Every structure is written in structure tokens, then in C-alpha cells.
PDB file of C-alpha atoms in Angstrom:
ATOM      1  CA  MET D   1      88.661-142.680-149.201  1.00 50.00           C
ATOM      2  CA  SER D   2      90.306-139.798-147.420  1.00 54.00           C
ATOM      3  CA  ASP D   3      89.685-139.108-143.732  1.00 58.00           C
ATOM      4  CA  ARG D   4      89.128-135.437-144.554  1.00 62.00           C
ATOM      5  CA  TRP D   5      85.712-136.049-146.112  1.00 61.00           C
ATOM      6  CA  PRO D   6      83.426-138.113-143.884  1.00 62.00           C
ATOM      7  CA  VAL D   7      80.802-140.218-145.565  1.00 58.00           C
ATOM      8  CA  PRO D   8      77.290-138.861-144.924  1.00 56.00           C
ATOM      9  CA  PRO D   9      74.763-141.171-143.280  1.00 58.00           C
ATOM     10  CA  SER D  10      72.731-143.172-145.764  1.00 58.00           C
ATOM     11  CA  SER D  11      69.543-141.348-144.705  1.00 57.00           C
ATOM     12  CA  GLN D  12      70.923-138.039-146.025  1.00 59.00           C
ATOM     13  CA  ALA D  13      71.651-137.300-149.642  1.00 59.00           C
ATOM     14  CA  PRO D  14      75.226-136.105-150.208  1.00 60.00           C
ATOM     15  CA  VAL D  15      75.513-132.382-150.860  1.00 61.00           C
ATOM     16  CA  ASP D  16      77.886-131.270-153.575  1.00 61.00           C
ATOM     17  CA  ASN D  17      79.092-127.777-152.694  1.00 61.00           C
ATOM     18  CA  SER D  18      81.962-127.776-155.162  1.00 62.00           C
ATOM     19  CA  PRO D  19      82.275-124.721-157.424  1.00 58.00           C
ATOM     20  CA  SER D  20      81.600-126.898-160.475  1.00 58.00           C
ATOM     21  CA  SER D  21      78.186-127.861-159.110  1.00 55.00           C
ATOM     22  CA  GLN D  22      77.021-124.259-158.833  1.00 51.00           C
ATOM     23  CA  SER D  23      75.220-122.458-161.574  1.00 54.00           C
ATOM     24  CA  ALA D  24      77.671-121.063-164.113  1.00 59.00           C
ATOM     25  CA  TRP D  25      75.642-117.928-164.757  1.00 67.00           C
ATOM     26  CA  SER D  26      75.449-116.721-161.183  1.00 81.00           C
ATOM     27  CA  PRO D  27      78.488-115.558-159.210  1.00 83.00           C
ATOM     28  CA  VAL D  28      76.298-114.929-156.145  1.00 89.00           C
ATOM     29  CA  PRO D  29      77.002-118.253-154.361  1.00 90.00           C
ATOM     30  CA  THR D  30      80.749-117.745-154.757  1.00 90.00           C
ATOM     31  CA  LEU D  31      80.550-114.147-153.543  1.00 92.00           C
ATOM     32  CA  ARG D  32      78.479-115.177-150.505  1.00 93.00           C
ATOM     33  CA  ARG D  33      80.994-117.904-149.695  1.00 94.00           C
ATOM     34  CA  LEU D  34      83.847-115.368-149.891  1.00 94.00           C
ATOM     35  CA  HIS D  35      81.937-113.009-147.597  1.00 95.00           C
ATOM     36  CA  ARG D  36      81.371-115.757-145.021  1.00 95.00           C
ATOM     37  CA  ARG D  37      84.940-117.010-145.250  1.00 96.00           C
ATOM     38  CA  PHE D  38      86.677-113.645-144.795  1.00 95.00           C
ATOM     39  CA  ASP D  39      83.908-111.996-142.745  1.00 96.00           C
ATOM     40  CA  ASN D  40      84.041-108.747-144.726  1.00 95.00           C
ATOM     41  CA  TRP D  41      82.951-107.359-148.070  1.00 94.00           C
ATOM     42  CA  LEU D  42      86.476-106.655-149.342  1.00 97.00           C
ATOM     43  CA  ALA D  43      87.049-110.183-150.656  1.00 95.00           C
ATOM     44  CA  PRO D  44      83.807-110.347-152.701  1.00 95.00           C
ATOM     45  CA  GLY D  45      84.490-106.811-153.976  1.00 96.00           C
ATOM     46  CA  LEU D  46      87.973-107.780-155.124  1.00 97.00           C
ATOM     47  CA  ALA D  47      86.576-110.940-156.705  1.00 95.00           C
ATOM     48  CA  LEU D  48      84.037-108.885-158.661  1.00 95.00           C
ATOM     49  CA  GLY D  49      86.868-106.635-159.828  1.00 96.00           C
ATOM     50  CA  VAL D  50      88.876-109.648-160.976  1.00 95.00           C
ATOM     51  CA  PHE D  51      85.837-111.153-162.736  1.00 93.00           C
ATOM     52  CA  GLY D  52      85.135-107.826-164.446  1.00 95.00           C
ATOM     53  CA  GLY D  53      88.769-107.372-165.445  1.00 97.00           C
ATOM     54  CA  ALA D  54      88.955-110.866-166.924  1.00 96.00           C
ATOM     55  CA  PHE D  55      85.725-110.263-168.848  1.00 95.00           C
ATOM     56  CA  ALA D  56      86.958-106.907-170.169  1.00 96.00           C
ATOM     57  CA  LEU D  57      90.314-108.404-171.170  1.00 96.00           C
ATOM     58  CA  SER D  58      88.678-111.256-173.050  1.00 95.00           C
ATOM     59  CA  THR D  59      86.081-109.004-174.688  1.00 95.00           C
ATOM     60  CA  PHE D  60      88.110-105.988-175.691  1.00 95.00           C
ATOM     61  CA  VAL D  61      91.626-107.416-176.144  1.00 94.00           C
ATOM     62  CA  LEU D  62      91.624-111.137-176.826  1.00 94.00           C
ATOM     63  CA  GLY D  63      88.393-111.260-178.837  1.00 93.00           C
ATOM     64  CA  PRO D  64      89.477-108.717-181.452  1.00 92.00           C
ATOM     65  CA  LEU D  65      92.931-110.329-181.678  1.00 92.00           C
ATOM     66  CA  LEU D  66      91.428-113.745-182.340  1.00 91.00           C
ATOM     67  CA  THR D  67      88.805-112.539-184.823  1.00 90.00           C
ATOM     68  CA  ALA D  68      90.884-109.917-186.662  1.00 83.00           C
ATOM     69  CA  ASP D  69      90.347-109.813-190.399  1.00 78.00           C
ATOM     70  CA  ASP D  70      92.998-111.605-192.419  1.00 65.00           C
ATOM     71  CA  PRO D  71      94.565-109.045-194.808  1.00 62.00           C
ATOM     72  CA  ALA D  72      95.308-111.819-197.334  1.00 64.00           C
ATOM     73  CA  ALA D  73      91.640-112.855-197.511  1.00 59.00           C
ATOM     74  CA  PRO D  74      89.853-111.892-200.731  1.00 60.00           C
ATOM     75  CA  ALA D  75      87.206-109.206-200.412  1.00 62.00           C
ATOM     76  CA  THR D  76      83.653-110.194-201.336  1.00 69.00           C
ATOM     77  CA  ALA D  77      81.808-108.129-203.905  1.00 67.00           C
ATOM     78  CA  ALA D  78      78.735-106.211-202.779  1.00 71.00           C
ATOM     79  CA  VAL D  79      75.467-107.413-204.307  1.00 71.00           C
ATOM     80  CA  ASP D  80      73.020-104.821-205.600  1.00 72.00           C
ATOM     81  CA  HIS D  81      69.628-106.181-204.571  1.00 70.00           C
ATOM     82  CA  GLU D  82      67.751-103.374-206.333  1.00 75.00           C
ATOM     83  CA  ALA D  83      68.940-104.724-209.692  1.00 68.00           C
ATOM     84  CA  HIS D  84      66.962-107.905-209.165  1.00 64.00           C
ATOM     85  CA  GLY D  85      63.649-106.079-209.079  1.00 63.00           C
ATOM     86  CA  HIS D  86      62.662-106.960-205.526  1.00 60.00           C
TER      87      HIS D  86
END
């Protein structure tokens, strides 16, 4: 075991503060940690910008590239549901 991470006393439960242990849907713990670490709001603001940019890139650029229609794929015929009498 490394000397960097002391073993907690047996009376206390170990606390896992790693990023993987935090909730995936909430960036708030990470943003609060950035604010405490750098002691200003610039770091969390830049992090939000990076998160937003990565989301926009994946949504508007990579997503359409990965799901683009294949021009060689056969077109499906439209079904006229009124002809069935329903």
C-alpha cells in the first residue's frame, strides 16, 4: 500500500471521493471541488463550457455522422393504412 493514502481507523468507514463514485448525472460535486481547489468561479465556469462544448460536439456533429442514412440502403415502401379499412 502506498504511503500517500493512509488507512482509516477501523471505527470509520472509508470514504470514496473518487470521481467514479459520484453520481454520473450531476456535475455539481465536481464543480464545487473545482471552486474549492482554485478558490474562484473561473475554473467551474470553464469546466461547464468544456462540458457543454463536448455535449454539443457529440450531439450535433458526431451523432449525425454516426447515424447518417446509407445511400445504398433500399428505401421502404409507404403503407397506406386507410386501404385496410381501419
